[in-house]
JSON list of C-alpha atoms in Angstrom, two decimals:
[
{"chain": "A", "resi": 90, "resn": "VAL", "atom": "CA", "xyz": [0.00, 0.00, 0.00]},
{"chain": "A", "resi": 91, "resn": "ALA", "atom": "CA", "xyz": [1.49, 3.34, -1.03]},
{"chain": "A", "resi": 92, "resn": "HIS", "atom": "CA", "xyz": [2.06, 6.12, 1.45]},
{"chain": "A", "resi": 93, "resn": "PRO", "atom": "CA", "xyz": [0.07, 9.34, 0.92]},
{"chain": "A", "resi": 94, "resn": "SER", "atom": "CA", "xyz": [2.04, 11.74, -1.28]},
{"chain": "A", "resi": 95, "resn": "PRO", "atom": "CA", "xyz": [2.76, 14.28, 1.52]},
{"chain": "A", "resi": 96, "resn": "TRP", "atom": "CA", "xyz": [4.39, 11.45, 3.47]},
{"chain": "A", "resi": 97, "resn": "ILE", "atom": "CA", "xyz": [6.66, 10.57, 0.53]},
{"chain": "A", "resi": 98, "resn": "THR", "atom": "CA", "xyz": [7.64, 14.20, -0.09]},
{"chain": "A", "resi": 99, "resn": "THR", "atom": "CA", "xyz": [8.50, 15.10, 3.48]},
{"chain": "A", "resi": 100, "resn": "VAL", "atom": "CA", "xyz": [10.22, 11.81, 4.28]},
{"chain": "A", "resi": 101, "resn": "ALA", "atom": "CA", "xyz": [12.45, 12.35, 1.26]},
{"chain": "A", "resi": 102, "resn": "ALA", "atom": "CA", "xyz": [13.46, 15.62, 2.92]},
{"chain": "A", "resi": 103, "resn": "GLY", "atom": "CA", "xyz": [14.18, 13.83, 6.21]},
{"chain": "A", "resi": 104, "resn": "THR", "atom": "CA", "xyz": [11.14, 15.04, 8.12]},
{"chain": "A", "resi": 105, "resn": "HIS", "atom": "CA", "xyz": [7.81, 13.56, 9.22]},
{"chain": "A", "resi": 106, "resn": "PRO", "atom": "CA", "xyz": [4.62, 15.42, 8.19]},
{"chain": "A", "resi": 107, "resn": "ARG", "atom": "CA", "xyz": [2.65, 14.11, 11.18]},
{"chain": "A", "resi": 108, "resn": "GLY", "atom": "CA", "xyz": [5.39, 13.16, 13.63]},
{"chain": "A", "resi": 109, "resn": "THR", "atom": "CA", "xyz": [3.54, 14.23, 16.75]},
{"chain": "A", "resi": 110, "resn": "VAL", "atom": "CA", "xyz": [4.75, 11.24, 18.81]},
{"chain": "A", "resi": 111, "resn": "ARG", "atom": "CA", "xyz": [8.47, 11.07, 19.56]},
{"chain": "A", "resi": 112, "resn": "ARG", "atom": "CA", "xyz": [10.61, 8.46, 21.30]},
{"chain": "A", "resi": 113, "resn": "TYR", "atom": "CA", "xyz": [14.30, 8.81, 22.23]},
{"chain": "A", "resi": 114, "resn": "LEU", "atom": "CA", "xyz": [17.14, 6.30, 22.66]},
{"chain": "A", "resi": 115, "resn": "ALA", "atom": "CA", "xyz": [20.62, 7.62, 23.39]},
{"chain": "A", "resi": 116, "resn": "GLU", "atom": "CA", "xyz": [22.56, 4.40, 22.90]},
{"chain": "A", "resi": 117, "resn": "GLY", "atom": "CA", "xyz": [23.14, 2.25, 19.85]},
{"chain": "A", "resi": 118, "resn": "ALA", "atom": "CA", "xyz": [26.11, 0.70, 18.06]},
{"chain": "A", "resi": 119, "resn": "THR", "atom": "CA", "xyz": [26.79, -1.73, 15.24]},
{"chain": "A", "resi": 120, "resn": "GLY", "atom": "CA", "xyz": [29.92, -3.30, 13.82]},
{"chain": "A", "resi": 121, "resn": "PRO", "atom": "CA", "xyz": [32.14, -6.35, 14.34]},
{"chain": "A", "resi": 122, "resn": "PHE", "atom": "CA", "xyz": [31.52, -6.37, 18.11]},
{"chain": "A", "resi": 123, "resn": "PHE", "atom": "CA", "xyz": [28.10, -4.78, 18.78]},
{"chain": "A", "resi": 124, "resn": "ALA", "atom": "CA", "xyz": [24.64, -5.53, 17.40]},
{"chain": "A", "resi": 125, "resn": "THR", "atom": "CA", "xyz": [21.53, -3.40, 18.00]},
{"chain": "A", "resi": 126, "resn": "THR", "atom": "CA", "xyz": [17.93, -4.56, 17.60]},
{"chain": "A", "resi": 127, "resn": "PHE", "atom": "CA", "xyz": [14.74, -2.52, 17.94]},
{"chain": "A", "resi": 128, "resn": "ALA", "atom": "CA", "xyz": [11.39, -4.09, 18.87]},
{"chain": "A", "resi": 129, "resn": "VAL", "atom": "CA", "xyz": [8.45, -1.88, 17.86]},
{"chain": "A", "resi": 130, "resn": "LEU", "atom": "CA", "xyz": [4.84, -2.41, 18.96]},
{"chain": "A", "resi": 131, "resn": "ASN", "atom": "CA", "xyz": [1.80, -0.67, 17.56]},
{"chain": "A", "resi": 132, "resn": "ALA", "atom": "CA", "xyz": [-0.99, -1.52, 20.00]},
{"chain": "A", "resi": 133, "resn": "GLY", "atom": "CA", "xyz": [-3.48, 0.77, 18.27]},
{"chain": "A", "resi": 134, "resn": "ALA", "atom": "CA", "xyz": [-6.18, 0.10, 15.71]},
{"chain": "A", "resi": 135, "resn": "THR", "atom": "CA", "xyz": [-4.63, 2.08, 12.84]},
{"chain": "A", "resi": 136, "resn": "THR", "atom": "CA", "xyz": [-1.38, 1.78, 10.90]},
{"chain": "A", "resi": 137, "resn": "ALA", "atom": "CA", "xyz": [1.51, 3.83, 12.31]},
{"chain": "A", "resi": 138, "resn": "HIS", "atom": "CA", "xyz": [3.70, 5.75, 9.87]},
{"chain": "A", "resi": 139, "resn": "ALA", "atom": "CA", "xyz": [7.11, 6.09, 11.49]},
{"chain": "A", "resi": 140, "resn": "LEU", "atom": "CA", "xyz": [10.35, 7.85, 10.61]},
{"chain": "A", "resi": 141, "resn": "TRP", "atom": "CA", "xyz": [13.57, 6.90, 12.38]},
{"chain": "A", "resi": 142, "resn": "ARG", "atom": "CA", "xyz": [16.37, 9.44, 12.62]},
{"chain": "A", "resi": 143, "resn": "PHE", "atom": "CA", "xyz": [19.68, 7.83, 13.55]},
{"chain": "A", "resi": 144, "resn": "GLN", "atom": "CA", "xyz": [22.01, 10.53, 14.89]},
{"chain": "A", "resi": 145, "resn": "ARG", "atom": "CA", "xyz": [25.61, 9.37, 14.60]},
{"chain": "A", "resi": 146, "resn": "ASP", "atom": "CA", "xyz": [28.59, 10.30, 16.73]},
{"chain": "A", "resi": 147, "resn": "ASP", "atom": "CA", "xyz": [30.21, 12.00, 13.73]},
{"chain": "A", "resi": 148, "resn": "GLY", "atom": "CA", "xyz": [27.20, 14.30, 13.24]},
{"chain": "A", "resi": 149, "resn": "GLY", "atom": "CA", "xyz": [25.71, 12.40, 10.30]},
{"chain": "A", "resi": 150, "resn": "ILE", "atom": "CA", "xyz": [21.98, 11.68, 10.23]},
{"chain": "A", "resi": 151, "resn": "VAL", "atom": "CA", "xyz": [20.45, 8.60, 8.61]},
{"chain": "A", "resi": 152, "resn": "THR", "atom": "CA", "xyz": [16.68, 8.36, 8.15]},
{"chain": "A", "resi": 153, "resn": "ARG", "atom": "CA", "xyz": [14.59, 5.22, 7.72]},
{"chain": "A", "resi": 154, "resn": "PRO", "atom": "CA", "xyz": [10.80, 5.36, 7.13]},
{"chain": "A", "resi": 155, "resn": "PHE", "atom": "CA", "xyz": [8.53, 2.38, 7.71]},
{"chain": "A", "resi": 156, "resn": "ARG", "atom": "CA", "xyz": [5.01, 1.45, 8.70]},
{"chain": "A", "resi": 157, "resn": "VAL", "atom": "CA", "xyz": [3.76, -0.65, 11.60]},
{"chain": "A", "resi": 158, "resn": "PRO", "atom": "CA", "xyz": [0.38, -2.32, 10.99]},
{"chain": "A", "resi": 159, "resn": "PRO", "atom": "CA", "xyz": [-2.24, -2.15, 13.75]},
{"chain": "A", "resi": 160, "resn": "ARG", "atom": "CA", "xyz": [-1.78, -4.49, 16.72]},
{"chain": "A", "resi": 161, "resn": "THR", "atom": "CA", "xyz": [1.54, -5.69, 15.33]},
{"chain": "A", "resi": 162, "resn": "ARG", "atom": "CA", "xyz": [5.12, -5.97, 16.53]},
{"chain": "A", "resi": 163, "resn": "LEU", "atom": "CA", "xyz": [8.01, -5.47, 14.13]},
{"chain": "A", "resi": 164, "resn": "THR", "atom": "CA", "xyz": [11.77, -6.00, 14.58]},
{"chain": "A", "resi": 165, "resn": "LEU", "atom": "CA", "xyz": [14.42, -3.73, 13.06]},
{"chain": "A", "resi": 166, "resn": "GLU", "atom": "CA", "xyz": [18.07, -4.80, 12.96]},
{"chain": "A", "resi": 167, "resn": "ALA", "atom": "CA", "xyz": [20.15, -1.63, 12.91]},
{"chain": "A", "resi": 168, "resn": "ALA", "atom": "CA", "xyz": [22.88, -3.33, 10.87]},
{"chain": "A", "resi": 169, "resn": "THR", "atom": "CA", "xyz": [20.47, -3.64, 7.92]},
{"chain": "A", "resi": 170, "resn": "VAL", "atom": "CA", "xyz": [20.17, 0.15, 7.62]},
{"chain": "A", "resi": 171, "resn": "ALA", "atom": "CA", "xyz": [22.74, 1.65, 5.26]},
{"chain": "A", "resi": 172, "resn": "GLY", "atom": "CA", "xyz": [24.80, 4.31, 7.00]},
{"chain": "A", "resi": 173, "resn": "ILE", "atom": "CA", "xyz": [24.56, 2.84, 10.50]},
{"chain": "A", "resi": 174, "resn": "ASP", "atom": "CA", "xyz": [25.73, -0.69, 9.68]},
{"chain": "A", "resi": 175, "resn": "ALA", "atom": "CA", "xyz": [29.04, 0.12, 11.40]},
{"chain": "A", "resi": 176, "resn": "ALA", "atom": "CA", "xyz": [28.45, 3.17, 13.59]},
{"chain": "A", "resi": 177, "resn": "SER", "atom": "CA", "xyz": [27.68, 4.55, 17.04]},
{"chain": "A", "resi": 178, "resn": "PHE", "atom": "CA", "xyz": [24.40, 6.44, 17.13]},
{"chain": "A", "resi": 179, "resn": "ALA", "atom": "CA", "xyz": [21.38, 7.72, 19.06]},
{"chain": "A", "resi": 180, "resn": "THR", "atom": "CA", "xyz": [17.84, 7.28, 17.76]},
{"chain": "A", "resi": 181, "resn": "LEU", "atom": "CA", "xyz": [14.88, 9.63, 17.44]},
{"chain": "A", "resi": 182, "resn": "ALA", "atom": "CA", "xyz": [11.69, 7.85, 16.33]},
{"chain": "A", "resi": 183, "resn": "GLU", "atom": "CA", "xyz": [8.79, 9.97, 15.07]},
{"chain": "A", "resi": 184, "resn": "ALA", "atom": "CA", "xyz": [5.32, 8.58, 14.37]},
{"chain": "A", "resi": 185, "resn": "ASP", "atom": "CA", "xyz": [1.74, 9.67, 13.82]},
{"chain": "A", "resi": 186, "resn": "THR", "atom": "CA", "xyz": [0.46, 7.40, 16.59]},
{"chain": "A", "resi": 187, "resn": "SER", "atom": "CA", "xyz": [1.83, 5.97, 19.82]},
{"chain": "A", "resi": 188, "resn": "LEU", "atom": "CA", "xyz": [4.48, 3.25, 19.60]},
{"chain": "A", "resi": 189, "resn": "VAL", "atom": "CA", "xyz": [6.23, 1.13, 22.21]},
{"chain": "A", "resi": 190, "resn": "ILE", "atom": "CA", "xyz": [9.94, 0.76, 21.41]},
{"chain": "A", "resi": 191, "resn": "ASP", "atom": "CA", "xyz": [12.61, -1.33, 23.10]},
{"chain": "A", "resi": 192, "resn": "ARG", "atom": "CA", "xyz": [16.27, -1.41, 22.12]},
{"chain": "A", "resi": 193, "resn": "THR", "atom": "CA", "xyz": [18.48, -4.46, 22.81]},
{"chain": "A", "resi": 194, "resn": "MET", "atom": "CA", "xyz": [22.24, -4.44, 22.36]},
{"chain": "A", "resi": 195, "resn": "THR", "atom": "CA", "xyz": [24.39, -7.57, 22.31]},
{"chain": "A", "resi": 196, "resn": "TRP", "atom": "CA", "xyz": [28.13, -7.91, 22.00]},
{"chain": "A", "resi": 197, "resn": "ASP", "atom": "CA", "xyz": [30.63, -10.34, 20.56]},
{"chain": "A", "resi": 198, "resn": "GLY", "atom": "CA", "xyz": [29.64, -12.84, 17.88]},
{"chain": "A", "resi": 199, "resn": "ARG", "atom": "CA", "xyz": [28.62, -15.22, 20.67]},
{"chain": "A", "resi": 200, "resn": "ARG", "atom": "CA", "xyz": [26.23, -12.59, 22.08]},
{"chain": "A", "resi": 201, "resn": "TYR", "atom": "CA", "xyz": [27.41, -13.49, 25.57]},
{"chain": "A", "resi": 202, "resn": "GLY", "atom": "CA", "xyz": [26.26, -10.15, 26.97]},
{"chain": "A", "resi": 203, "resn": "SER", "atom": "CA", "xyz": [23.30, -7.86, 26.39]},
{"chain": "A", "resi": 204, "resn": "HIS", "atom": "CA", "xyz": [21.19, -5.07, 27.81]},
{"chain": "A", "resi": 205, "resn": "THR", "atom": "CA", "xyz": [17.81, -3.58, 26.93]},
{"chain": "A", "resi": 206, "resn": "GLU", "atom": "CA", "xyz": [16.37, -0.09, 27.21]},
{"chain": "A", "resi": 207, "resn": "THR", "atom": "CA", "xyz": [12.85, 1.27, 26.68]},
{"chain": "A", "resi": 208, "resn": "ALA", "atom": "CA", "xyz": [12.61, 4.46, 24.65]},
{"chain": "A", "resi": 209, "resn": "LEU", "atom": "CA", "xyz": [12.00, 7.70, 26.54]},
{"chain": "A", "resi": 210, "resn": "ALA", "atom": "CA", "xyz": [8.95, 9.83, 25.80]},
{"chain": "A", "resi": 211, "resn": "GLY", "atom": "CA", "xyz": [10.89, 13.08, 25.96]},
{"chain": "A", "resi": 212, "resn": "PRO", "atom": "CA", "xyz": [14.21, 14.81, 26.62]},
{"chain": "A", "resi": 213, "resn": "ASP", "atom": "CA", "xyz": [15.01, 16.90, 29.69]},
{"chain": "A", "resi": 214, "resn": "THR", "atom": "CA", "xyz": [17.56, 19.44, 30.87]},
{"chain": "A", "resi": 215, "resn": "THR", "atom": "CA", "xyz": [18.67, 17.52, 33.97]},
{"chain": "A", "resi": 216, "resn": "TRP", "atom": "CA", "xyz": [19.67, 13.87, 34.37]},
{"chain": "A", "resi": 217, "resn": "TYR", "atom": "CA", "xyz": [20.99, 11.93, 37.37]},
{"chain": "A", "resi": 218, "resn": "LEU", "atom": "CA", "xyz": [23.25, 8.89, 37.02]},
{"chain": "A", "resi": 219, "resn": "ALA", "atom": "CA", "xyz": [23.75, 7.09, 40.33]},
{"chain": "A", "resi": 220, "resn": "GLU", "atom": "CA", "xyz": [25.94, 4.17, 39.29]},
{"chain": "A", "resi": 221, "resn": "GLY", "atom": "CA", "xyz": [29.40, 4.21, 37.75]},
{"chain": "A", "resi": 222, "resn": "ALA", "atom": "CA", "xyz": [32.93, 2.92, 38.23]},
{"chain": "A", "resi": 223, "resn": "THR", "atom": "CA", "xyz": [36.26, 3.18, 36.46]},
{"chain": "A", "resi": 224, "resn": "THR", "atom": "CA", "xyz": [38.04, 0.66, 38.69]},
{"chain": "A", "resi": 225, "resn": "GLY", "atom": "CA", "xyz": [38.49, -3.10, 38.44]},
{"chain": "A", "resi": 226, "resn": "GLY", "atom": "CA", "xyz": [38.51, -3.23, 34.66]},
{"chain": "A", "resi": 227, "resn": "PHE", "atom": "CA", "xyz": [35.25, -1.28, 34.20]},
{"chain": "A", "resi": 228, "resn": "ARG", "atom": "CA", "xyz": [34.96, 1.13, 31.28]},
{"chain": "A", "resi": 229, "resn": "LEU", "atom": "CA", "xyz": [32.36, 3.87, 31.81]},
{"chain": "A", "resi": 230, "resn": "TYR", "atom": "CA", "xyz": [30.71, 5.88, 29.04]},
{"chain": "A", "resi": 231, "resn": "TYR", "atom": "CA", "xyz": [28.05, 8.59, 29.15]},
{"chain": "A", "resi": 232, "resn": "LEU", "atom": "CA", "xyz": [26.07, 8.98, 25.93]},
{"chain": "A", "resi": 233, "resn": "LEU", "atom": "CA", "xyz": [24.42, 12.37, 25.39]},
{"chain": "A", "resi": 234, "resn": "GLN", "atom": "CA", "xyz": [21.80, 12.76, 22.66]},
{"chain": "A", "resi": 235, "resn": "ASN", "atom": "CA", "xyz": [20.97, 16.27, 21.47]},
{"chain": "A", "resi": 236, "resn": "PRO", "atom": "CA", "xyz": [17.74, 15.99, 19.43]},
{"chain": "A", "resi": 237, "resn": "GLN", "atom": "CA", "xyz": [17.49, 19.77, 19.00]},
{"chain": "A", "resi": 238, "resn": "THR", "atom": "CA", "xyz": [18.12, 21.48, 15.65]},
{"chain": "A", "resi": 239, "resn": "THR", "atom": "CA", "xyz": [20.66, 23.79, 17.31]},
{"chain": "A", "resi": 240, "resn": "PRO", "atom": "CA", "xyz": [23.82, 23.03, 19.33]},
{"chain": "A", "resi": 241, "resn": "THR", "atom": "CA", "xyz": [23.63, 23.04, 23.10]},
{"chain": "A", "resi": 242, "resn": "THR", "atom": "CA", "xyz": [25.98, 22.53, 26.03]},
{"chain": "A", "resi": 243, "resn": "ALA", "atom": "CA", "xyz": [25.90, 20.10, 28.92]},
{"chain": "A", "resi": 244, "resn": "THR", "atom": "CA", "xyz": [27.73, 20.50, 32.21]},
{"chain": "A", "resi": 245, "resn": "ILE", "atom": "CA", "xyz": [28.47, 17.26, 34.04]},
{"chain": "A", "resi": 246, "resn": "THR", "atom": "CA", "xyz": [29.22, 17.31, 37.75]},
{"chain": "A", "resi": 247, "resn": "TYR", "atom": "CA", "xyz": [31.02, 14.04, 38.52]},
{"chain": "A", "resi": 248, "resn": "LEU", "atom": "CA", "xyz": [30.51, 13.06, 42.16]},
{"chain": "A", "resi": 249, "resn": "ARG", "atom": "CA", "xyz": [33.29, 11.00, 43.75]},
{"chain": "A", "resi": 250, "resn": "PRO", "atom": "CA", "xyz": [33.33, 9.25, 47.14]},
{"chain": "A", "resi": 251, "resn": "ALA", "atom": "CA", "xyz": [33.95, 11.64, 50.05]},
{"chain": "A", "resi": 252, "resn": "PRO", "atom": "CA", "xyz": [36.15, 13.45, 50.79]},
{"chain": "A", "resi": 253, "resn": "ALA", "atom": "CA", "xyz": [37.10, 13.87, 47.12]},
{"chain": "A", "resi": 254, "resn": "ALA", "atom": "CA", "xyz": [35.70, 17.03, 45.54]},
{"chain": "A", "resi": 255, "resn": "PRO", "atom": "CA", "xyz": [33.40, 16.87, 42.50]},
{"chain": "A", "resi": 256, "resn": "VAL", "atom": "CA", "xyz": [34.89, 17.15, 39.03]},
{"chain": "A", "resi": 257, "resn": "VAL", "atom": "CA", "xyz": [33.02, 19.50, 36.68]},
{"chain": "A", "resi": 258, "resn": "ARG", "atom": "CA", "xyz": [33.30, 19.47, 32.89]},
{"chain": "A", "resi": 259, "resn": "THR", "atom": "CA", "xyz": [31.28, 21.21, 30.15]},
{"chain": "A", "resi": 260, "resn": "TYR", "atom": "CA", "xyz": [30.70, 19.64, 26.74]},
{"chain": "A", "resi": 261, "resn": "THR", "atom": "CA", "xyz": [29.42, 21.04, 23.46]},
{"chain": "A", "resi": 262, "resn": "LEU", "atom": "CA", "xyz": [26.67, 18.94, 21.85]},
{"chain": "A", "resi": 263, "resn": "PRO", "atom": "CA", "xyz": [26.23, 19.52, 18.11]},
{"chain": "A", "resi": 264, "resn": "ALA", "atom": "CA", "xyz": [22.72, 19.75, 16.70]},
{"chain": "A", "resi": 265, "resn": "GLU", "atom": "CA", "xyz": [20.94, 16.43, 16.13]},
{"chain": "A", "resi": 266, "resn": "ALA", "atom": "CA", "xyz": [23.92, 14.35, 17.20]},
{"chain": "A", "resi": 267, "resn": "ARG", "atom": "CA", "xyz": [25.20, 12.04, 19.89]},
{"chain": "A", "resi": 268, "resn": "VAL", "atom": "CA", "xyz": [28.28, 12.73, 22.00]},
{"chain": "A", "resi": 269, "resn": "SER", "atom": "CA", "xyz": [30.08, 9.83, 23.71]},
{"chain": "A", "resi": 270, "resn": "ILE", "atom": "CA", "xyz": [32.12, 10.61, 26.82]},
{"chain": "A", "resi": 271, "resn": "ASP", "atom": "CA", "xyz": [34.79, 8.15, 27.96]},
{"chain": "A", "resi": 272, "resn": "VAL", "atom": "CA", "xyz": [34.71, 8.84, 31.69]},
{"chain": "A", "resi": 273, "resn": "ASN", "atom": "CA", "xyz": [37.86, 6.79, 32.34]},
{"chain": "A", "resi": 274, "resn": "VAL", "atom": "CA", "xyz": [40.03, 9.39, 30.60]},
{"chain": "A", "resi": 275, "resn": "VAL", "atom": "CA", "xyz": [38.56, 12.45, 32.37]},
{"chain": "A", "resi": 276, "resn": "PRO", "atom": "CA", "xyz": [41.30, 13.79, 34.70]},
{"chain": "A", "resi": 277, "resn": "GLY", "atom": "CA", "xyz": [40.61, 12.72, 38.27]},
{"chain": "A", "resi": 278, "resn": "LEU", "atom": "CA", "xyz": [38.21, 9.92, 37.29]},
{"chain": "A", "resi": 279, "resn": "GLY", "atom": "CA", "xyz": [40.61, 7.22, 36.12]},
{"chain": "A", "resi": 280, "resn": "ALA", "atom": "CA", "xyz": [40.14, 4.87, 39.11]},
{"chain": "A", "resi": 281, "resn": "THR", "atom": "CA", "xyz": [37.08, 5.66, 41.20]},
{"chain": "A", "resi": 282, "resn": "ASP", "atom": "CA", "xyz": [33.42, 5.10, 41.84]},
{"chain": "A", "resi": 283, "resn": "VAL", "atom": "CA", "xyz": [31.39, 7.96, 40.39]},
{"chain": "A", "resi": 284, "resn": "SER", "atom": "CA", "xyz": [27.88, 9.36, 40.12]},
{"chain": "A", "resi": 285, "resn": "ALA", "atom": "CA", "xyz": [26.91, 12.32, 37.98]},
{"chain": "A", "resi": 286, "resn": "VAL", "atom": "CA", "xyz": [24.50, 15.18, 37.47]},
{"chain": "A", "resi": 287, "resn": "VAL", "atom": "CA", "xyz": [24.05, 16.26, 33.85]},
{"chain": "A", "resi": 288, "resn": "ALA", "atom": "CA", "xyz": [22.64, 19.76, 33.32]},
{"chain": "A", "resi": 289, "resn": "ALA", "atom": "CA", "xyz": [22.02, 20.97, 29.76]},
{"chain": "A", "resi": 290, "resn": "THR", "atom": "CA", "xyz": [21.01, 24.36, 28.39]},
{"chain": "A", "resi": 291, "resn": "ALA", "atom": "CA", "xyz": [18.28, 22.69, 26.26]},
{"chain": "A", "resi": 292, "resn": "PRO", "atom": "CA", "xyz": [16.48, 19.36, 26.65]},
{"chain": "A", "resi": 293, "resn": "ILE", "atom": "CA", "xyz": [18.66, 16.36, 25.79]}
]
């Protein structure tokens, strides 16, 4: 079944004509080590027209339109989408009706490890991250998704065990992009437990 012509025109331009419902996922990666899978549920009685915007670490944006029939679940393997088949990325999903979206990442060809995240309904200017460690072989990353059409900044206050003072760093987030922060290499955070407060000048 063909999409209505306004859908075709605006999707070709990388936008959604009726994208009133948005879902956000900051983490995603594909390549020799990582695999990313999206599970999408349309629990409604009408077909959902969806547009996925994959926002890569390098600032590139890849779009992928598709439809979800009513009362149907679909699976999308990120590696099948040209442009993110070997990339790190965040995801912004737009649709004309409500969707439930989960993202599962696995690693190594044996898929010996995995974790799953449910898409967020909206960005915010403040985030709290209670758990983190850079000791004992752990590698800690913070992934910041800026879905805005303009750049923004985020100030992270890294909280270390007392009596160590907090470490504060400010990062520039390009428009419609993801920024990955390797916490292990931040001065003062190379071997510690750490929590964080992320405060941005626009919702991320």
